[in-house]
């Protein structure tokens, strides 16, 4: 579903240069729940942003399906992101002037699609936001904002979801409900999910874990158990 | 060091009213490492913001030492916060135009104090930010931003530190280093720390855990072990 080939991302230059990604070739399969783990600063968010076409590489390529994102026009890339990719940001990136519900359905509105109401109700119910939908982000707790961000990615059932630490602000019970829901979406609906997490318990819901350190892949594990 | 007495905080009114805090009386001792746990949306951030004088109560009182914050003028409250309270925000709240180092020393600059350089070096070294100090927040990873926020509260050695989920974006090793450092500051320097966390492992570093649900205290545990 998504892969990178010799992906390198360098910030700065000379002796202050940071190799956020250093020749990373990794592949995430369709219909699989993949996790990415690694120390803070190891390049996880950078990898996800580049694979989702939100940031460009210094060298190398990233593919969604057979589309090489580095070869697409700005317009084609925006269309692909809007129609095919869901992203849960580490800092949520909610629109402060929109309600929770408006934030959740925004990608679909932008893509000109209307929500599958039954699915939307199921997502909102599972993350526990049914009584907070009319509130704006600054009237929500940190974990509630995170759940809005998660719902926004799930609601449109995109081809692939990139989730950057989707349960970091949640108590273990709420986190488990969301992870179970994600694993079910992968299992029964064929949803493809790539999730960054620091939590080995969260990673244990995935089919495979890829390990990153200093911008490089250092290993992987199939069927992780925590 | 800090306590609340019948603290109530209500948002909204009528049938959309949310009792974020419902008659909460809790006390945190000087020189102790206290943790607050509870489900997402249970009132943890609200309690911390009210006890730090960042938000006002609907009814009840909060005290730092013998000072009733509900009785202070805006000016006296600002002075108390600046001189005596350190706060690690759940969303970090870093100044985008300042470097990591400038963000870390900002409270001291505002208070007209100069940093204890040896202590500052120790804090920065422990959180692992020595090579990122000249970078601004948008050039830092999520976990690095969180570490800047943590360092900012620790560097001025305030009378009391309120830390709202200080390790949520960190891998377990980096998190453990910060928690160990905090526990040492409490043990050997008499630092008072009140920490909200969703992570039972983080809570196990504390001397005592208070449990919150639906805006009420539901229990506590001394010497928590995970
Ligand atoms: N300005 C506001 N208007 C209405 N409701 C609010 C407002 N601010 C907070 N709330 C509500 O108050 C409740 C408590 O919020 P709080 O941020 O204290 O929770 P929390 O325990 O810190 O949760 P989390 O673990 O998700 O960070 C939540 O249900 C939240 O939606
Ligand atoms: N604009 C930038 N300029 C300079 N360095 C940057 C920039 N953006 C990111 N970096 C650096 O690139 C490295 C990788 O960052 P990235 O956000 O991918 O890490 P991460 O693995 O997601 O970390 P975390 O777990 O803390 O979220 C970090 O050292 C970070 O400081
Ligand atoms: Mg990150
Ligand atoms: Mg909170």
Coordinates of C-alpha atoms and ligand atoms in Angstrom, one line a residue:
Chain A
X1 CA 0.0 0.0 0.0
X2 CA 2.8 2.4 0.9
X3 CA 6.6 2.2 0.6
X4 CA 9.7 4.3 0.6
X5 CA 12.9 3.6 -1.4
X6 CA 16.2 5.0 -0.3
X7 CA 14.4 7.9 1.4
X8 CA 16.7 10.5 2.9
X9 CA 15.6 13.8 4.6
X10 CA 18.3 16.2 5.7
X11 CA 17.7 19.4 7.7
X12 CA 20.3 22.1 7.9
X13 CA 23.8 21.7 6.4
X14 CA 27.4 21.4 7.4
X15 CA 28.1 20.4 11.0
X16 CA 24.6 21.3 12.1
X17 CA 23.0 18.9 9.6
X18 CA 20.4 16.5 11.0
X19 CA 19.8 13.3 9.0
X20 CA 16.2 12.8 10.1
X21 CA 15.9 10.0 7.5
X22 CA 19.0 8.1 6.3
X23 CA 18.4 5.9 3.3
X24 CA 15.2 4.3 4.5
X25 CA 13.6 1.6 2.4
X26 CA 10.4 0.3 4.1
X27 CA 7.2 -1.2 2.8
X28 CA 3.7 -1.4 4.5
X29 CA 1.3 -3.9 3.1
X30 CA -2.4 -3.3 2.2
X31 CA -4.9 -4.5 4.7
X32 CA -2.2 -4.7 7.5
X33 CA -1.9 -2.9 10.8
X34 CA 1.8 -1.8 11.0
X35 CA 3.5 -0.1 13.8
X36 CA 6.7 2.1 13.9
X37 CA 8.6 2.4 17.1
X38 CA 11.8 4.2 18.1
X39 CA 13.3 6.7 20.4
X40 CA 12.2 10.3 20.5
X41 CA 13.8 12.2 17.6
X42 CA 14.6 9.0 15.6
X43 CA 12.6 10.1 12.5
X44 CA 9.2 8.5 12.9
X45 CA 7.1 11.6 12.3
X46 CA 9.4 12.6 9.4
X47 CA 9.0 9.2 7.8
X48 CA 5.2 9.3 8.1
X49 CA 4.9 12.9 6.8
X50 CA 7.1 12.1 3.8
X51 CA 5.2 8.9 3.0
X52 CA 1.9 10.8 3.2
X53 CA 3.2 13.4 0.8
X54 CA 3.0 16.1 3.5
X55 CA 6.8 16.8 3.3
X56 CA 9.4 16.3 0.6
X57 CA 12.5 14.1 0.7
X58 CA 16.0 15.3 0.1
X59 CA 16.5 12.2 -2.0
X60 CA 14.8 8.9 -2.7
X61 CA 11.1 8.1 -3.4
X62 CA 7.9 7.3 -1.6
X63 CA 4.9 5.5 -3.2
X64 CA 1.2 5.2 -2.4
X65 CA 0.2 2.2 -4.4
X66 CA 2.1 2.6 -7.7
X67 CA 2.1 6.4 -7.5
X68 CA 5.6 7.9 -6.9
X69 CA 4.7 11.0 -4.8
X70 CA 8.0 12.7 -5.7
X71 CA 6.8 12.8 -9.4
X72 CA 3.3 14.3 -8.8
X73 CA 2.3 17.9 -9.3
X74 CA 1.2 19.9 -6.3
X75 CA -2.4 19.6 -7.5
X76 CA -2.3 15.8 -8.0
X77 CA -0.6 15.4 -4.6
X78 CA -3.3 17.4 -2.9
X79 CA -6.0 15.4 -4.6
X80 CA -4.4 12.1 -3.6
X81 CA -4.0 13.2 0.0
X82 CA -7.6 14.4 0.2
X83 CA -9.1 11.3 -1.4
X84 CA -6.8 8.5 -0.3
X85 CA -4.9 9.4 2.9
X86 CA -6.0 9.9 6.5
X87 CA -3.5 11.4 8.9
X88 CA -3.6 11.6 12.7
X89 CA -1.1 14.3 13.7
X90 CA 1.0 14.0 16.8
X91 CA -0.1 17.6 17.7
X92 CA -3.7 16.9 16.5
X93 CA -3.9 20.0 14.1
X94 CA -7.6 20.6 14.7
X95 CA -9.2 23.7 13.3
X96 CA -10.0 25.9 16.4
X97 CA -13.1 27.6 14.9
X98 CA -14.8 24.3 13.9
X99 CA -16.7 22.0 16.3
X100 CA -15.6 18.5 16.9
X101 CA -18.1 17.1 14.4
X102 CA -17.0 19.7 11.8
X103 CA -13.4 18.8 12.3
X104 CA -14.2 15.1 11.9
X105 CA -16.1 15.5 8.6
X106 CA -13.8 18.2 7.2
X107 CA -11.7 15.9 4.9
X108 CA -14.9 14.4 3.4
X109 CA -16.4 17.9 2.9
X110 CA -13.1 19.0 1.2
X111 CA -13.2 15.9 -1.0
X112 CA -16.8 16.5 -1.9
X113 CA -18.0 13.3 -0.3
X114 CA -20.7 12.8 2.2
X115 CA -20.2 10.7 5.3
X116 CA -21.4 7.1 5.7
X117 CA -23.7 8.0 8.6
X118 CA -23.7 4.6 10.2
X119 CA -19.9 4.3 10.1
X120 CA -19.5 7.9 11.4
X121 CA -21.8 7.0 14.3
X122 CA -19.8 3.9 15.0
X123 CA -16.5 5.8 15.0
X124 CA -17.8 8.6 17.3
X125 CA -19.5 6.1 19.6
X126 CA -16.3 4.0 19.9
X127 CA -14.0 6.9 20.7
X128 CA -16.6 8.2 23.3
X129 CA -17.2 11.6 21.8
X130 CA -21.0 11.5 21.2
X131 CA -21.7 14.1 23.9
X132 CA -18.9 16.5 22.9
X133 CA -19.5 16.9 19.1
X134 CA -20.8 20.4 19.3
X135 CA -17.8 21.7 21.2
X136 CA -14.8 23.4 19.7
X137 CA -11.2 22.1 20.5
X138 CA -10.5 24.6 23.3
X139 CA -13.6 23.3 25.1
X140 CA -12.2 19.7 25.0
X141 CA -9.7 17.9 27.1
X142 CA -6.3 16.9 25.6
X143 CA -7.5 13.3 25.2
X144 CA -10.8 14.4 23.7
X145 CA -8.9 16.5 21.1
X146 CA -6.8 13.5 20.3
X147 CA -9.9 11.4 19.8
X148 CA -11.3 14.0 17.4
X149 CA -8.1 13.7 15.4
X150 CA -8.3 9.9 15.4
X151 CA -12.0 10.1 14.3
X152 CA -11.2 12.5 11.5
X153 CA -8.8 10.0 9.9
X154 CA -11.1 7.0 10.5
X155 CA -14.4 8.5 9.4
X156 CA -13.7 8.7 5.6
X157 CA -12.3 5.2 5.4
X158 CA -9.3 6.3 3.3
X159 CA -7.1 3.9 1.4
X160 CA -4.4 4.3 4.1
X161 CA -4.3 5.8 7.5
X162 CA -1.1 7.2 9.0
X163 CA -1.5 7.6 12.8
X164 CA 1.3 9.5 14.7
X165 CA 1.0 8.4 18.3
X166 CA -2.8 8.2 18.4
X167 CA -3.2 7.1 22.0
X168 CA -0.4 9.2 23.8
X169 CA -2.9 11.3 25.7
X170 CA -5.4 8.6 26.6
X171 CA -5.9 6.4 29.6
X172 CA -5.3 2.8 28.9
X173 CA -9.0 1.8 28.7
X174 CA -9.9 4.5 26.1
X175 CA -6.7 3.7 24.3
X176 CA -7.5 0.0 24.2
X177 CA -11.0 0.7 22.8
X178 CA -9.5 2.7 20.0
X179 CA -6.8 0.2 19.2
X180 CA -9.3 -2.6 19.2
X181 CA -11.5 -0.6 16.8
X182 CA -8.6 0.0 14.5
X183 CA -7.5 -3.6 14.5
X184 CA -11.1 -4.6 13.7
X185 CA -11.3 -2.1 10.8
X186 CA -8.1 -3.7 9.4
X187 CA -9.4 -7.3 10.0
X188 CA -12.9 -7.0 8.8
X189 CA -12.9 -4.0 6.4
X190 CA -9.4 -4.3 5.0
X191 CA -8.4 -0.9 6.3
X192 CA -4.6 -0.2 6.0
X193 CA -3.1 1.5 9.1
X194 CA 0.5 2.6 9.8
X195 CA 0.8 3.7 13.4
X196 CA 3.7 5.4 15.2
X197 CA 3.7 4.5 18.9
X198 CA 6.0 4.7 22.0
X199 CA 3.7 2.2 23.8
X200 CA 4.6 -1.5 23.5
X201 CA 1.0 -2.4 24.5
X202 CA -0.3 -0.3 21.5
X203 CA 2.2 -2.0 19.2
X204 CA 1.0 -5.4 20.3
X205 CA -2.3 -4.7 18.4
X206 CA -0.3 -4.5 15.2
X207 CA 0.6 -7.3 12.8
X208 CA 4.2 -6.0 12.4
X209 CA 6.5 -3.5 14.0
X210 CA 9.3 -1.6 12.3
X211 CA 12.1 -0.1 14.5
X212 CA 13.7 3.2 13.8
X213 CA 16.8 4.8 15.4
X214 CA 18.8 7.8 14.2
X215 CA 16.9 8.0 10.9
X216 CA 17.5 4.3 9.9
X217 CA 15.5 1.1 10.1
X218 CA 17.2 -1.1 12.7
X219 CA 14.9 -4.1 12.7
X220 CA 11.4 -5.4 12.7
X221 CA 9.2 -7.9 14.4
X222 CA 6.1 -9.9 13.1
X223 CA 3.1 -10.5 15.4
X224 CA 4.5 -8.4 18.3
X225 CA 3.4 -9.4 21.8
X226 CA 4.0 -6.9 24.6
Chain B
X1 CA 2.3 22.8 49.5
X2 CA -0.9 23.0 47.5
X3 CA -4.5 22.1 48.3
X4 CA -8.0 22.6 47.1
X5 CA -11.1 22.9 49.3
X6 CA -14.6 22.1 47.9
X7 CA -13.3 23.1 44.4
X8 CA -16.0 23.1 41.8
X9 CA -15.7 24.1 38.1
X10 CA -18.7 24.1 35.9
X11 CA -18.7 24.8 32.2
X12 CA -21.8 25.8 30.3
X13 CA -25.2 25.7 32.0
X14 CA -28.5 23.9 32.0
X15 CA -28.6 20.5 30.4
X16 CA -25.3 21.1 28.6
X17 CA -23.5 21.8 31.8
X18 CA -20.2 19.9 32.4
X19 CA -19.0 19.5 36.0
X20 CA -15.3 19.4 35.2
X21 CA -14.6 19.5 39.0
X22 CA -17.2 18.5 41.5
X23 CA -16.5 19.5 45.1
X24 CA -12.8 18.4 45.1
X25 CA -10.8 18.6 48.3
X26 CA -7.3 17.4 47.9
X27 CA -4.0 18.2 49.4
X28 CA -0.4 17.8 48.0
X29 CA 2.5 17.8 50.5
X30 CA 5.7 19.7 50.2
X31 CA 8.7 17.7 49.2
X32 CA 6.5 14.9 47.8
X33 CA 6.1 13.5 44.3
X34 CA 2.3 13.2 43.8
X35 CA 0.5 11.7 40.8
X36 CA -3.0 12.2 39.5
X37 CA -4.6 9.6 37.4
X38 CA -8.0 9.1 35.8
X39 CA -9.8 8.6 32.5
X40 CA -9.6 11.1 29.7
X41 CA -12.0 14.0 30.4
X42 CA -12.2 13.3 34.2
X43 CA -10.9 16.8 35.2
X44 CA -7.2 16.3 35.7
X45 CA -6.0 19.2 33.6
X46 CA -8.8 21.4 35.0
X47 CA -7.7 20.6 38.6
X48 CA -4.1 21.4 37.9
X49 CA -4.9 24.6 36.1
X50 CA -7.1 25.8 38.9
X51 CA -4.6 24.9 41.6
X52 CA -1.8 26.7 39.7
X53 CA -4.0 29.8 39.5
X54 CA -4.3 29.6 35.6
X55 CA -8.1 29.2 35.7
X56 CA -10.7 30.2 38.3
X57 CA -13.2 28.0 40.1
X58 CA -16.9 28.3 40.0
X59 CA -16.8 27.8 43.8
X60 CA -14.4 26.7 46.5
X61 CA -10.8 27.6 47.1
X62 CA -7.3 26.6 46.2
X63 CA -4.2 27.4 48.2
X64 CA -0.5 27.5 47.5
X65 CA 1.1 27.4 50.9
X66 CA -1.3 29.6 52.9
X67 CA -2.2 31.9 50.0
X68 CA -5.8 31.5 49.0
X69 CA -5.5 32.1 45.2
X70 CA -9.2 33.0 44.9
X71 CA -8.5 36.1 47.1
X72 CA -5.4 37.4 45.3
X73 CA -5.4 40.3 42.9
X74 CA -4.6 39.6 39.2
X75 CA -1.2 41.3 39.8
X76 CA -0.4 39.2 43.0
X77 CA -1.5 36.1 41.2
X78 CA 0.8 36.7 38.2
X79 CA 3.7 37.4 40.6
X80 CA 3.0 34.2 42.5
X81 CA 2.8 32.1 39.3
X82 CA 6.0 33.6 38.0
X83 CA 8.0 33.2 41.1
X84 CA 6.7 30.1 42.7
X85 CA 5.0 27.8 40.2
X86 CA 6.3 25.7 37.3
X87 CA 3.8 24.2 34.8
X88 CA 4.3 21.6 32.1
X89 CA 1.4 22.0 29.8
X90 CA -0.3 18.9 28.1
X91 CA 0.0 20.8 24.8
X92 CA 3.5 22.2 25.7
X93 CA 2.6 25.9 24.9
X94 CA 6.1 26.8 23.7
X95 CA 6.8 30.2 22.1
X96 CA 7.3 29.5 18.4
X97 CA 9.6 32.4 17.8
X98 CA 12.0 31.5 20.6
X99 CA 14.7 28.8 20.6
X100 CA 14.5 25.8 22.9
X101 CA 17.0 27.5 25.3
X102 CA 15.1 30.8 25.3
X103 CA 11.9 28.9 26.0
X104 CA 13.5 27.1 28.8
X105 CA 14.9 30.2 30.5
X106 CA 11.8 32.4 29.8
X107 CA 10.1 32.1 33.2
X108 CA 13.4 33.1 34.9
X109 CA 13.9 36.1 32.5
X110 CA 10.3 37.2 33.2
X111 CA 10.9 36.9 37.0
X112 CA 14.1 38.9 36.7
X113 CA 16.2 35.9 37.9
X114 CA 19.3 34.5 36.3
X115 CA 19.6 30.7 35.9
X116 CA 21.8 28.5 38.1
X117 CA 24.0 27.5 35.2
X118 CA 25.1 24.2 36.7
X119 CA 21.5 23.1 37.4
X120 CA 20.4 24.2 33.9
X121 CA 23.2 22.1 32.3
X122 CA 22.1 19.2 34.4
X123 CA 18.5 19.5 33.4
X124 CA 19.3 20.0 29.7
X125 CA 21.7 17.1 29.8
X126 CA 19.3 14.7 31.5
X127 CA 16.4 15.4 29.0
X128 CA 18.9 15.0 26.1
X129 CA 18.4 18.4 24.5
X130 CA 22.0 19.7 24.6
X131 CA 22.4 19.5 20.8
X132 CA 18.9 21.0 20.0
X133 CA 19.1 24.2 22.2
X134 CA 19.4 26.7 19.3
X135 CA 16.4 25.2 17.4
X136 CA 12.9 26.6 17.5
X137 CA 9.9 24.4 18.3
X138 CA 8.9 23.7 14.7
X139 CA 12.4 22.3 14.1
X140 CA 11.9 19.8 17.0
X141 CA 10.2 16.4 17.2
X142 CA 7.1 16.1 19.3
X143 CA 9.0 14.5 22.1
X144 CA 11.8 17.1 21.9
X145 CA 9.1 19.8 22.3
X146 CA 7.8 18.0 25.3
X147 CA 11.2 17.9 26.8
X148 CA 11.6 21.6 26.3
X149 CA 8.4 22.1 28.2
X150 CA 9.6 19.8 31.0
X151 CA 12.9 21.6 31.2
X152 CA 11.3 25.0 31.4
X153 CA 9.4 24.0 34.6
X154 CA 12.4 22.3 36.2
X155 CA 15.1 24.9 35.4
X156 CA 13.9 27.6 37.8
X157 CA 13.4 25.2 40.7
X158 CA 10.1 26.7 41.6
X159 CA 8.3 26.0 44.9
X160 CA 5.9 23.6 43.2
X161 CA 5.8 22.0 39.7
X162 CA 2.6 20.9 38.1
X163 CA 3.3 18.6 35.2
X164 CA 0.4 17.6 32.9
X165 CA 1.3 14.3 31.3
X166 CA 5.0 15.1 30.9
X167 CA 6.1 11.8 29.3
X168 CA 3.1 11.1 26.9
X169 CA 5.2 11.7 23.7
X170 CA 8.4 10.0 24.9
X171 CA 9.8 6.5 24.4
X172 CA 10.0 4.6 27.6
X173 CA 13.8 5.1 28.1
X174 CA 13.7 8.9 27.7
X175 CA 10.6 8.9 29.9
X176 CA 12.3 6.9 32.6
X177 CA 15.3 9.2 32.6
X178 CA 13.0 12.2 33.2
X179 CA 11.0 10.5 35.8
X180 CA 14.1 9.4 37.7
X181 CA 15.5 12.9 37.5
X182 CA 12.2 14.3 38.9
X183 CA 12.1 11.7 41.7
X184 CA 15.7 12.6 42.6
X185 CA 14.9 16.4 42.6
X186 CA 12.1 15.6 45.1
X187 CA 14.3 13.3 47.2
X188 CA 17.5 15.3 47.4
X189 CA 16.4 18.9 46.8
X190 CA 13.0 18.8 48.3
X191 CA 11.3 19.8 45.0
X192 CA 7.5 19.4 45.2
X193 CA 6.0 17.9 42.1
X194 CA 2.3 17.1 41.2
X195 CA 2.1 15.1 38.0
X196 CA -0.9 14.0 35.9
X197 CA -0.2 10.8 34.0
X198 CA -2.1 8.0 32.2
X199 CA 0.9 5.7 32.5
X200 CA 0.9 3.4 35.6
X201 CA 4.7 3.0 35.1
X202 CA 5.1 6.8 35.4
X203 CA 2.9 6.9 38.5
X204 CA 5.0 4.3 40.2
X205 CA 7.8 6.9 40.5
X206 CA 5.5 9.0 42.7
X207 CA 5.0 8.7 46.5
X208 CA 1.2 8.9 46.2
X209 CA -1.5 8.7 43.5
X210 CA -4.8 10.4 43.7
X211 CA -7.6 9.0 41.4
X212 CA -10.1 11.2 39.6
X213 CA -13.3 10.3 37.7
X214 CA -16.1 12.5 36.5
X215 CA -14.7 15.5 38.4
X216 CA -14.5 13.8 41.8
X217 CA -11.7 12.1 43.8
X218 CA -12.5 8.4 43.9
X219 CA -9.5 7.2 45.8
X220 CA -5.8 7.2 46.4
X221 CA -2.8 5.0 46.9
X222 CA 0.4 5.4 48.8
X223 CA 3.7 4.1 47.4
X224 CA 2.2 2.9 44.1
X225 CA 3.9 0.0 42.4
X226 CA 3.0 -0.7 38.7
Ligands
LIG1 N1 -14.1 25.5 28.0 C1 -14.8 24.3 28.2 N2 -16.1 24.3 27.9 C2 -16.8 23.2 28.1 N3 -16.3 22.0 28.6 C3 -15.0 22.0 28.9 C4 -14.1 23.1 28.7 N4 -12.9 22.8 29.1 C5 -12.9 21.5 29.5 N5 -14.2 21.0 29.4 C6 -14.6 19.7 29.7 O1 -14.3 19.4 31.1 C7 -13.9 18.0 31.2 C8 -12.6 17.9 31.9 O2 -11.6 18.3 31.1 P1 -10.0 18.1 31.5 O3 -9.3 18.8 30.4 O4 -9.8 18.6 32.9 O5 -9.9 16.5 31.4 P2 -8.6 15.6 31.6 O6 -8.8 14.7 32.8 O7 -7.4 16.5 31.7 O8 -8.6 14.7 30.3 P3 -7.4 14.2 29.4 O9 -6.8 13.0 30.1 O10 -8.1 13.8 28.1 O11 -6.4 15.3 29.2 C9 -14.0 17.4 29.8 O12 -15.1 16.7 29.6 C10 -13.9 18.6 28.9 O13 -14.6 18.4 27.7
LIG2 N1 12.6 21.7 10.5 C1 13.6 21.0 11.1 N2 14.8 21.5 11.2 C2 15.8 20.8 11.8 N3 15.7 19.6 12.4 C3 14.4 19.1 12.4 C4 13.3 19.7 11.8 N4 12.2 18.9 11.9 C5 12.6 17.8 12.6 N5 14.0 17.9 12.9 C6 14.8 16.9 13.6 O1 14.7 15.7 12.9 C7 14.7 14.6 13.9 C8 13.6 13.6 13.7 O2 12.4 14.3 14.0 P1 11.0 13.5 14.1 O3 9.9 14.5 14.4 O4 10.8 12.7 12.8 O5 11.2 12.5 15.3 P2 10.2 11.5 16.0 O6 10.8 10.1 15.9 O7 8.9 11.6 15.5 O8 10.3 11.9 17.5 P3 9.2 11.9 18.7 O9 9.0 10.5 19.2 O10 9.8 12.8 19.7 O11 7.9 12.5 18.1 C9 14.7 15.2 15.3 O12 16.0 15.2 15.8 C10 14.3 16.7 15.0 O13 14.8 17.6 15.9
LIG3 MG1 7.1 12.4 16.4
LIG4 MG1 -5.8 16.7 30.4

